[in-house]
Amino acid sequence: ITMSDMPVHGLAAGATGAGKSVFINQLLATLITKYPPSTLELILIDFKNAEFPVLKHADTCISRIPHAKILAGTKDGEYIVSVFEYLLSDMEKRNEKFTKYDTKKLSDYNKKVRALGHPEEIIPRTLLLIDEFQVMFTQMDGKTLERIQVLLTNLAKLGRNAGVHMLLTSQSMAGTMSQDVKDQFSFRVALRCSAD
């Protein structure tokens, strides 16, 4: 994940014990050390509710990471739909601001508002990290899954220029997304995992 003009979506696969948790934690530590919350916001969702509890204050749902806008452990399909809808709505608002400043992508927009002396209008990049995302495709009812697939496809194809990025991690990619959607995820990490 980079803050340059070549930002990408990512997929990471790893079997149990392959080091996926270490990868996720190291990536998050690097990102929150390198980028302040004003330039990077995180939306962290864990379908098995095993990865992110350590990032919350004890006995609360409050994140210990100032970058985390949303930090959730859930299997609730409607909640995931609401997160995707929020991100698509935010992406549309960003694109409206890009039009106002005659820009087409986040990096150009942020450069322009800085140059014009409007640092308060800088928009952070957003990273949606979903751990064990395959659960969406195996445990959601058909109607919810259809909505998730449409929203995920739109976000995968349209989010990057607006500075909305996804990193989806799981033990397997089998039976998840169509090939044209997978093609939008050019950053890929394969730890020890099955061929699929």
XYZ file of N, CA, C and O in Angstrom, residues 3-189:
748
model
N 1.332 5.605 -0.814
C 0.658 6.890 -0.874
C 1.022 7.636 -2.151
O 0.771 8.801 -2.293
N 1.633 6.957 -3.105
C 2.041 7.585 -4.356
C 0.874 7.616 -5.324
O -0.260 7.333 -4.984
N 1.167 7.934 -6.598
C 0.138 7.939 -7.627
C -0.198 6.542 -8.121
O -0.972 6.381 -9.039
N 0.388 5.504 -7.550
C 0.141 4.137 -7.986
C -0.511 3.311 -6.868
O -0.126 2.190 -6.632
N -1.495 3.856 -6.153
C -2.108 3.090 -5.075
C -2.917 1.931 -5.646
O -3.432 2.004 -6.752
N -3.052 0.881 -4.881
C -3.695 -0.331 -5.370
C -4.625 -0.913 -4.322
O -4.599 -0.514 -3.160
N -5.437 -1.873 -4.765
C -6.162 -2.736 -3.851
C -5.309 -3.989 -3.675
O -4.502 -4.325 -4.539
N -5.509 -4.715 -2.558
C -4.683 -5.888 -2.314
C -5.451 -7.084 -1.798
O -6.504 -6.947 -1.174
N -4.896 -8.252 -2.091
C -5.390 -9.523 -1.576
C -4.239 -10.208 -0.866
O -3.101 -10.178 -1.354
N -4.520 -10.840 0.263
C -3.502 -11.615 0.973
C -4.124 -12.938 1.398
O -5.175 -12.951 2.038
N -3.479 -14.030 1.013
C -3.978 -15.365 1.365
C -2.941 -16.099 2.189
O -1.744 -16.003 1.927
N -3.425 -16.810 3.187
C -2.528 -17.606 4.004
C -3.301 -18.597 4.845
O -4.295 -18.237 5.478
N -2.860 -19.832 4.831
C -3.500 -20.875 5.642
C -3.265 -20.591 7.124
O -2.418 -19.770 7.488
N -4.003 -21.271 7.963
C -3.817 -21.145 9.404
C -2.358 -21.419 9.757
O -1.791 -22.420 9.331
N -1.742 -20.504 10.483
C -0.349 -20.668 10.901
C 0.671 -20.231 9.869
O 1.873 -20.358 10.096
N 0.224 -19.666 8.740
C 1.155 -19.269 7.677
C 1.778 -17.895 7.905
O 2.710 -17.520 7.207
N 1.259 -17.126 8.848
C 1.831 -15.814 9.134
C 0.973 -14.643 8.696
O 1.437 -13.509 8.661
N -0.296 -14.888 8.393
C -1.179 -13.817 7.947
C -1.375 -12.759 9.030
O -1.336 -11.557 8.754
N -1.541 -13.189 10.268
C -1.707 -12.239 11.375
C -0.453 -11.389 11.559
O -0.545 -10.181 11.789
N 0.695 -12.010 11.450
C 1.956 -11.261 11.562
C 2.046 -10.239 10.428
O 2.407 -9.077 10.644
N 1.692 -10.663 9.222
C 1.701 -9.749 8.072
C 0.777 -8.561 8.314
O 1.167 -7.410 8.126
N -0.467 -8.831 8.741
C -1.436 -7.759 8.972
C -0.930 -6.797 10.051
O -0.961 -5.577 9.887
N -0.463 -7.345 11.169
C 0.001 -6.491 12.265
C 1.220 -5.666 11.877
O 1.333 -4.495 12.250
N 2.133 -6.265 11.123
C 3.319 -5.527 10.679
C 2.936 -4.423 9.701
O 3.459 -3.311 9.769
N 2.017 -4.734 8.785
C 1.549 -3.730 7.830
C 0.897 -2.563 8.554
O 1.206 -1.396 8.284
N 0.000 -2.870 9.499
C -0.667 -1.796 10.251
C 0.339 -0.974 11.050
O 0.258 0.259 11.074
N 1.288 -1.638 11.694
C 2.304 -0.910 12.458
C 3.105 0.022 11.557
O 3.384 1.173 11.925
N 3.455 -0.452 10.379
C 4.208 0.373 9.433
C 3.379 1.570 8.971
O 3.859 2.706 8.964
N 2.142 1.316 8.597
C 1.291 2.397 8.100
C 1.030 3.468 9.156
O 1.136 4.661 8.865
N 0.699 3.044 10.388
C 0.373 4.059 11.397
C 1.616 4.775 11.918
O 1.511 5.860 12.483
N 2.781 4.176 11.701
C 4.027 4.855 12.057
C 4.424 5.855 10.985
O 4.896 6.949 11.283
N 4.194 5.485 9.741
C 4.639 6.316 8.615
C 3.683 7.460 8.280
O 4.107 8.528 7.864
N 2.381 7.232 8.458
C 1.386 8.232 8.047
C 0.536 8.686 9.220
O 0.001 7.859 9.963
N 0.349 9.989 9.380
C -0.509 10.488 10.461
C -1.986 10.281 10.110
O -2.332 10.088 8.935
N -2.871 10.329 11.100
C -4.307 10.155 10.835
C -4.873 11.175 9.840
O -5.880 10.916 9.200
N -4.220 12.313 9.698
C -4.705 13.318 8.741
C -4.501 12.884 7.290
O -5.142 13.425 6.388
N -3.632 11.908 7.052
C -3.394 11.448 5.680
C -3.817 10.004 5.449
O -3.829 9.538 4.307
N -4.182 9.275 6.508
C -4.591 7.881 6.361
C -5.622 7.537 7.424
O -5.382 7.707 8.618
N -6.781 7.054 6.965
C -7.764 6.530 7.908
C -7.979 5.060 7.597
O -7.878 4.625 6.452
N -8.239 4.300 8.651
C -8.385 2.854 8.538
C -9.799 2.429 8.916
O -10.370 2.939 9.875
N -10.317 1.494 8.148
C -11.557 0.817 8.486
C -11.194 -0.656 8.576
O -10.813 -1.271 7.582
N -11.253 -1.197 9.775
C -10.769 -2.551 10.049
C -11.936 -3.445 10.452
O -12.605 -3.185 11.451
N -12.156 -4.495 9.667
C -13.252 -5.415 9.935
C -12.702 -6.830 9.959
O -11.934 -7.224 9.078
N -13.108 -7.583 10.962
C -12.627 -8.951 11.154
C -13.831 -9.870 11.277
O -14.594 -9.771 12.234
N -13.996 -10.763 10.295
C -15.157 -11.655 10.303
C -15.062 -12.755 11.347
O -16.057 -13.364 11.681
N -13.886 -13.043 11.840
C -13.768 -14.051 12.899
C -13.561 -13.416 14.269
O -13.441 -14.096 15.272
N -13.473 -12.091 14.295
C -13.294 -11.326 15.535
C -12.120 -11.832 16.358
O -12.164 -11.897 17.576
N -11.043 -12.189 15.669
C -9.863 -12.699 16.353
C -8.658 -11.793 16.174
O -7.761 -11.777 17.009
N -8.627 -11.017 15.097
C -7.432 -10.272 14.738
C -7.338 -8.903 15.410
O -6.274 -8.493 15.843
N -8.439 -8.176 15.513
C -8.365 -6.776 15.921
C -8.741 -6.449 17.360
O -8.599 -5.294 17.769
N -9.231 -7.398 18.174
C -9.559 -7.027 19.560
C -8.391 -6.394 20.316
O -8.587 -5.541 21.173
N -7.169 -6.785 19.999
C -6.003 -6.213 20.681
C -5.855 -4.713 20.378
O -5.190 -3.994 21.106
N -6.503 -4.239 19.319
C -6.400 -2.830 18.945
C -7.406 -1.955 19.678
O -7.389 -0.746 19.535
N -8.284 -2.584 20.479
C -9.289 -1.835 21.230
C -8.849 -1.692 22.681
O -8.153 -2.534 23.214
N -9.301 -0.620 23.320
C -9.096 -0.482 24.759
C -9.886 -1.583 25.452
O -10.976 -1.956 25.012
N -9.363 -2.089 26.540
C -10.017 -3.170 27.278
C -11.441 -2.787 27.658
O -11.713 -1.671 28.079
N -12.361 -3.717 27.462
C -13.770 -3.571 27.841
C -14.504 -2.448 27.114
O -15.548 -1.990 27.581
N -13.977 -1.972 26.001
C -14.685 -0.958 25.204
C -14.537 -1.305 23.735
O -13.820 -2.212 23.356
N -15.214 -0.547 22.921
C -15.076 -0.685 21.469
C -14.229 0.448 20.907
O -14.169 0.646 19.703
N -13.587 1.199 21.773
C -12.802 2.356 21.335
C -11.427 1.895 20.881
O -10.729 1.171 21.574
N -11.039 2.357 19.697
C -9.765 1.956 19.109
C -8.596 2.611 19.834
O -8.673 3.763 20.252
N -7.514 1.861 19.951
C -6.271 2.418 20.480
C -5.470 3.086 19.361
O -4.452 3.710 19.628
N -5.909 2.931 18.125
C -5.230 3.524 16.965
C -6.015 4.751 16.525
O -7.183 4.632 16.145
N -5.425 5.927 16.538
C -6.168 7.124 16.134
C -6.580 7.103 14.661
O -7.499 7.812 14.262
N -5.927 6.281 13.858
C -6.246 6.185 12.431
C -7.555 5.436 12.179
O -8.156 5.592 11.119
N -7.976 4.590 13.128
C -9.119 3.699 12.903
C -10.437 4.449 13.039
O -10.828 4.854 14.130
N -11.112 4.605 11.918
C -12.424 5.237 11.909
C -13.491 4.214 12.294
O -14.461 4.538 12.961
N -13.304 2.978 11.833
C -14.192 1.875 12.189
C -13.313 0.682 12.551
O -12.357 0.379 11.840
N -13.648 0.026 13.646
C -12.924 -1.163 14.096
C -13.976 -2.148 14.589
O -14.580 -1.937 15.636
N -14.235 -3.196 13.781
C -15.354 -4.078 14.106
C -15.010 -5.543 13.907
O -14.326 -5.904 12.962
N -15.517 -6.359 14.805
C -15.505 -7.809 14.652
C -16.956 -8.225 14.483
O -17.758 -8.055 15.401
N -17.314 -8.703 13.302
C -18.722 -8.979 13.026
C -18.888 -10.005 11.919
O -17.988 -10.187 11.105
N -20.032 -10.658 11.905
C -20.444 -11.506 10.783
C -21.774 -11.013 10.235
O -22.415 -11.686 9.451
N -22.185 -9.837 10.651
C -23.463 -9.251 10.265
C -23.378 -8.691 8.849
O -22.701 -7.689 8.603
N -24.069 -9.335 7.927
C -24.041 -8.902 6.530
C -24.550 -7.493 6.328
O -24.012 -6.737 5.517
N -25.607 -7.121 7.052
C -26.151 -5.762 6.904
C -25.140 -4.710 7.361
O -25.072 -3.628 6.797
N -24.370 -5.039 8.380
C -23.332 -4.104 8.830
C -22.287 -3.907 7.729
O -21.875 -2.782 7.443
N -21.878 -4.997 7.098
C -20.886 -4.905 6.025
C -21.457 -4.111 4.855
O -20.763 -3.277 4.264
N -22.710 -4.343 4.519
C -23.359 -3.559 3.461
C -23.285 -2.075 3.811
O -22.949 -1.243 2.965
N -23.568 -1.730 5.074
C -23.548 -0.318 5.473
C -22.142 0.276 5.362
O -21.987 1.447 4.999
N -21.108 -0.516 5.645
C -19.729 -0.029 5.509
C -19.410 0.246 4.037
O -18.875 1.299 3.698
N -19.760 -0.697 3.161
C -19.521 -0.484 1.724
C -20.312 0.719 1.210
O -19.797 1.516 0.429
N -21.557 0.846 1.648
C -22.368 1.996 1.220
C -21.762 3.307 1.707
O -21.732 4.304 0.977
N -21.274 3.320 2.946
C -20.606 4.503 3.473
C -19.397 4.867 2.610
O -19.186 6.034 2.251
N -18.572 3.860 2.270
C -17.372 4.124 1.477
C -17.716 4.633 0.084
O -17.053 5.541 -0.432
N -18.748 4.084 -0.538
C -19.151 4.558 -1.864
C -19.705 5.975 -1.790
O -19.427 6.804 -2.657
N -20.450 6.288 -0.742
C -20.958 7.648 -0.555
C -19.806 8.624 -0.341
O -19.780 9.718 -0.921
N -18.835 8.223 0.481
C -17.655 9.053 0.713
C -16.872 9.257 -0.584
O -16.404 10.358 -0.864
N -16.774 8.217 -1.391
C -16.077 8.307 -2.665
C -16.773 9.321 -3.585
O -16.111 10.135 -4.244
N -18.101 9.313 -3.610
C -18.843 10.273 -4.432
C -18.609 11.704 -3.954
O -18.430 12.620 -4.768
N -18.584 11.913 -2.640
C -18.316 13.252 -2.096
C -16.917 13.715 -2.479
O -16.697 14.884 -2.813
N -15.955 12.795 -2.426
C -14.591 13.135 -2.825
C -14.556 13.546 -4.294
O -13.919 14.535 -4.661
N -15.250 12.789 -5.138
C -15.252 13.101 -6.569
C -15.891 14.456 -6.849
O -15.465 15.165 -7.767
N -16.900 14.834 -6.060
C -17.494 16.169 -6.199
C -16.468 17.250 -5.873
O -16.392 18.276 -6.555
N -15.667 17.027 -4.835
C -14.613 17.989 -4.492
C -13.547 18.031 -5.580
O -13.020 19.101 -5.893
N -13.218 16.875 -6.168
C -12.238 16.858 -7.258
C -12.731 17.714 -8.416
O -11.958 18.472 -9.011
N -14.021 17.599 -8.740
C -14.602 18.396 -9.837
C -14.503 19.879 -9.511
O -14.141 20.684 -10.378
N -14.805 20.246 -8.277
C -14.745 21.651 -7.852
C -13.343 22.235 -8.073
O -13.195 23.387 -8.453
N -12.310 21.421 -7.856
C -10.935 21.890 -8.014
C -10.292 21.411 -9.310
O -9.083 21.491 -9.470
N -11.122 20.924 -10.247
C -10.660 20.496 -11.567
C -9.505 19.486 -11.468
O -8.461 19.640 -12.096
N -9.707 18.470 -10.648
C -8.739 17.380 -10.502
C -9.470 16.052 -10.702
O -10.703 16.009 -10.678
N -8.698 14.984 -10.901
C -9.313 13.685 -11.168
C -8.953 12.613 -10.154
O -9.543 11.537 -10.146
N -7.974 12.885 -9.318
C -7.583 11.877 -8.337
C -7.127 12.555 -7.051
O -6.816 13.751 -7.034
N -7.086 11.770 -5.992
C -6.818 12.304 -4.659
C -5.478 13.021 -4.560
O -5.405 14.109 -3.996
N -4.430 12.447 -5.115
C -3.110 13.077 -4.975
C -3.089 14.460 -5.619
O -2.533 15.401 -5.052
N -3.727 14.603 -6.787
C -3.774 15.916 -7.444
C -4.622 16.902 -6.649
O -4.268 18.078 -6.509
N -5.731 16.424 -6.123
C -6.600 17.272 -5.316
C -5.853 17.792 -4.090
O -5.860 18.999 -3.801
N -5.200 16.902 -3.357
C -4.484 17.315 -2.144
C -3.356 18.291 -2.457
O -3.132 19.246 -1.710
N -2.638 18.086 -3.557
C -1.594 19.038 -3.965
C -2.201 20.413 -4.239
O -1.640 21.446 -3.840
N -3.338 20.425 -4.923
C -3.958 21.696 -5.297
C -4.460 22.462 -4.078
O -4.235 23.669 -3.965
N -5.146 21.781 -3.145
C -5.663 22.512 -1.981
C -4.517 22.997 -1.089
O -4.627 24.054 -0.468
N -3.410 22.224 -1.037
C -2.222 22.702 -0.304
C -1.678 23.965 -0.952
O -1.386 24.952 -0.267
N -1.522 23.931 -2.277
C -0.965 25.075 -3.013
C -1.851 26.315 -2.887
O -1.348 27.444 -2.880
N -3.152 26.105 -2.773
C -4.086 27.223 -2.637
C -4.214 27.704 -1.192
O -4.969 28.630 -0.909
N -3.487 27.059 -0.280
C -3.514 27.472 1.121
C -4.738 26.991 1.878
O -5.199 27.663 2.802
N -5.276 25.834 1.490
C -6.452 25.272 2.172
C -6.120 23.897 2.764
O -6.753 22.898 2.422
N -5.157 23.815 3.674
C -4.773 22.497 4.210
C -5.907 21.792 4.953
O -5.907 20.569 5.070
N -6.898 22.557 5.425
C -8.029 21.939 6.125
C -8.906 21.111 5.181
O -9.725 20.312 5.628
N -8.734 21.286 3.871
C -9.528 20.542 2.893
C -8.825 19.276 2.393
O -9.359 18.568 1.545
N -7.638 18.996 2.924
C -6.928 17.772 2.526
C -7.759 16.560 2.947
O -8.327 16.528 4.035
N -7.821 15.589 2.060
C -8.598 14.369 2.303
C -7.625 13.218 2.520
O -6.717 13.010 1.711
N -7.799 12.449 3.590
C -6.908 11.300 3.808
C -7.263 10.139 2.891
O -8.403 10.013 2.436
N -6.292 9.289 2.616
C -6.578 8.022 1.954
C -7.303 7.148 2.970
O -7.095 7.270 4.175
N -8.153 6.271 2.481
C -8.879 5.345 3.341
C -8.493 3.923 2.940
O -8.535 3.577 1.763
N -8.120 3.133 3.922
C -7.836 1.723 3.694
C -8.864 0.890 4.441
O -8.980 0.969 5.661
N -9.632 0.115 3.675
C -10.553 -0.857 4.241
C -9.819 -2.187 4.288
O -9.446 -2.728 3.247
N -9.567 -2.684 5.486
C -8.911 -3.976 5.650
C -9.942 -4.935 6.234
O -10.450 -4.709 7.333
N -10.272 -5.982 5.470
C -11.209 -6.996 5.943
C -10.450 -8.301 6.087
O -9.940 -8.841 5.110
N -10.370 -8.786 7.324
C -9.715 -10.066 7.580
C -10.756 -11.172 7.493
O -11.888 -11.012 7.959
N -10.356 -12.290 6.907
C -11.232 -13.441 6.685
C -12.451 -13.043 5.856
O -13.583 -13.428 6.120
N -12.192 -12.280 4.787
C -13.286 -11.766 3.971
C -14.070 -12.871 3.264
O -15.216 -12.656 2.864
N -13.493 -14.056 3.115
C -14.196 -15.141 2.446
C -15.491 -15.500 3.185
O -16.443 -15.995 2.577
N -15.552 -15.195 4.475
C -16.759 -15.462 5.265
C -17.968 -14.765 4.629
O -19.084 -15.293 4.656
N -17.745 -13.588 4.023
C -18.847 -12.884 3.362
C -19.504 -13.773 2.316
O -20.707 -13.710 2.106
N -18.703 -14.575 1.636
C -19.188 -15.361 0.510
C -19.689 -16.733 0.920
O -20.255 -17.446 0.106
N -19.492 -17.112 2.176
C -19.912 -18.443 2.618
C -21.017 -18.408 3.667
O -21.724 -19.389 3.816
N -21.168 -17.288 4.375
C -22.126 -17.264 5.482
C -23.225 -16.224 5.354
O -24.034 -16.071 6.258
N -23.256 -15.474 4.252
C -24.298 -14.473 4.075
C -25.456 -15.071 3.288
O -25.261 -15.933 2.438
N -26.676 -14.588 3.554
C -27.812 -15.050 2.763
C -27.691 -14.493 1.340
O -26.949 -13.539 1.089
N -28.400 -15.090 0.418
C -28.269 -14.763 -1.004
C -28.491 -13.302 -1.335
O -27.740 -12.700 -2.108
N -29.528 -12.691 -0.762
C -29.845 -11.297 -1.061
C -28.744 -10.353 -0.553
O -28.322 -9.440 -1.248
N -28.287 -10.583 0.659
C -27.211 -9.760 1.222
C -25.935 -9.936 0.421
O -25.245 -8.955 0.122
N -25.637 -11.166 0.041
C -24.437 -11.442 -0.741
C -24.480 -10.734 -2.093
O -23.481 -10.170 -2.527
N -25.627 -10.718 -2.735
C -25.761 -10.006 -4.013
C -25.454 -8.525 -3.832
O -24.758 -7.921 -4.647
N -25.987 -7.920 -2.773
C -25.724 -6.500 -2.506
C -24.238 -6.270 -2.246
O -23.648 -5.308 -2.753
N -23.629 -7.162 -1.458
C -22.202 -7.025 -1.158
C -21.378 -7.127 -2.444
O -20.450 -6.342 -2.652
N -21.719 -8.065 -3.326
C -20.956 -8.233 -4.557
C -21.031 -6.995 -5.445
O -20.029 -6.567 -6.012
N -22.209 -6.388 -5.556
C -22.360 -5.169 -6.358
C -21.540 -4.031 -5.748
O -20.792 -3.332 -6.447
N -21.651 -3.856 -4.441
C -20.930 -2.776 -3.764
C -19.416 -2.994 -3.836
O -18.655 -2.056 -4.094
N -18.980 -4.234 -3.607
C -17.553 -4.561 -3.678
C -17.005 -4.316 -5.072
O -15.919 -3.750 -5.244
N -17.764 -4.693 -6.089
C -17.342 -4.470 -7.476
C -17.187 -2.981 -7.764
O -16.182 -2.543 -8.333
N -18.182 -2.178 -7.360
C -18.104 -0.736 -7.587
C -16.913 -0.121 -6.867
O -16.193 0.705 -7.430
N -16.709 -0.522 -5.638
C -15.598 0.022 -4.860
C -14.255 -0.404 -5.452
O -13.323 0.396 -5.540
N -14.154 -1.655 -5.891
C -12.908 -2.147 -6.479
C -12.569 -1.399 -7.764
O -11.407 -1.087 -8.020
N -13.572 -1.091 -8.562
C -13.322 -0.472 -9.864
C -13.207 1.040 -9.802
O -12.553 1.637 -10.645
N -13.821 1.664 -8.793
C -13.871 3.125 -8.776
C -13.138 3.786 -7.613
O -12.922 4.990 -7.627
N -12.765 3.021 -6.608
C -12.268 3.620 -5.372
C -10.870 4.184 -5.403
O -10.570 5.151 -4.705
N -9.972 3.596 -6.192
C -8.558 3.960 -6.087
C -8.275 5.433 -6.386
O -7.547 6.079 -5.632
N -8.826 5.975 -7.463
C -8.559 7.380 -7.779
C -9.077 8.313 -6.696
O -8.540 9.395 -6.484
N -10.137 7.880 -6.009
C -10.701 8.690 -4.928
C -9.964 8.473 -3.616
O -10.289 9.092 -2.608
N -8.963 7.584 -3.608
C -8.188 7.352 -2.398
C -8.850 6.392 -1.440
O -8.601 6.437 -0.239
N -9.716 5.514 -1.952
C -10.375 4.499 -1.137
C -9.843 3.148 -1.603
O -10.069 2.744 -2.740
N -9.122 2.464 -0.720
C -8.416 1.236 -1.077
C -8.855 0.085 -0.186
O -9.280 0.300 0.950
N -8.724 -1.125 -0.709
C -9.101 -2.310 0.048
C -7.931 -3.279 0.137
O -7.178 -3.435 -0.819
N -7.810 -3.911 1.281
C -6.927 -5.058 1.457
C -7.787 -6.142 2.088
O -8.287 -5.986 3.200
N -8.006 -7.213 1.330
C -8.839 -8.315 1.776
C -7.945 -9.506 2.051
O -7.140 -9.892 1.208
N -8.090 -10.085 3.241
C -7.253 -11.222 3.605
C -8.144 -12.417 3.938
O -9.259 -12.256 4.434
N -7.629 -13.612 3.649
C -8.378 -14.819 3.944
C -7.473 -16.030 3.835
O -6.336 -15.931 3.379
N -7.996 -17.172 4.220
C -7.258 -18.420 4.065
C -7.305 -18.901 2.624
O -6.417 -19.609 2.173
N -8.340 -18.491 1.899
C -8.504 -18.932 0.520
C -9.268 -17.870 -0.255
O -10.079 -17.138 0.309
N -9.019 -17.787 -1.555
C -9.744 -16.867 -2.424
C -10.837 -17.594 -3.209
O -11.573 -16.985 -3.962
N -10.936 -18.906 -3.045
C -11.885 -19.713 -3.820
C -13.319 -19.264 -3.570
O -13.723 -19.033 -2.438
N -14.094 -19.151 -4.646
C -15.515 -18.852 -4.547
C -15.841 -17.471 -4.039
O -16.928 -17.253 -3.513
N -14.923 -16.524 -4.190
C -15.174 -15.191 -3.655
C -15.626 -14.211 -4.735
O -16.799 -13.892 -4.811
N -14.715 -13.761 -5.573
C -15.022 -12.707 -6.537
C -14.848 -13.225 -7.956
O -14.091 -14.146 -8.205
N -15.517 -12.553 -8.886
C -15.319 -12.882 -10.293
C -13.916 -12.433 -10.703
O -13.293 -11.596 -10.039
N -13.425 -12.967 -11.793
C -12.062 -12.662 -12.235
C -11.879 -11.182 -12.548
O -10.845 -10.605 -12.232
N -12.886 -10.533 -13.143
C -12.729 -9.114 -13.475
C -12.598 -8.259 -12.221
O -11.915 -7.236 -12.223
N -13.237 -8.680 -11.125
C -13.078 -7.947 -9.863
C -11.710 -8.270 -9.256
O -10.997 -7.368 -8.817
N -11.329 -9.541 -9.259
C -10.001 -9.906 -8.741
C -8.895 -9.154 -9.476
O -7.879 -8.799 -8.877
N -9.094 -8.905 -10.760
C -8.083 -8.192 -11.551
C -7.837 -6.773 -11.047
O -6.800 -6.178 -11.347
N -8.770 -6.222 -10.280
C -8.593 -4.878 -9.715
C -7.636 -4.883 -8.524
O -7.197 -3.832 -8.075
N -7.297 -6.067 -8.026
C -6.443 -6.216 -6.854
C -5.037 -6.606 -7.310
O -4.694 -7.780 -7.369
N -4.227 -5.618 -7.641
C -2.912 -5.923 -8.220
C -1.830 -6.196 -7.174
O -0.811 -6.790 -7.485
N -2.054 -5.774 -5.918
C -1.112 -6.099 -4.846
C -1.560 -7.419 -4.246
O -2.671 -7.528 -3.729
N -0.689 -8.451 -4.343
C -1.092 -9.768 -3.858
C 0.010 -10.382 -3.017
O 1.178 -10.324 -3.378
N -0.403 -10.957 -1.905
C 0.522 -11.634 -1.016
C 0.018 -13.064 -0.849
O -1.136 -13.267 -0.453
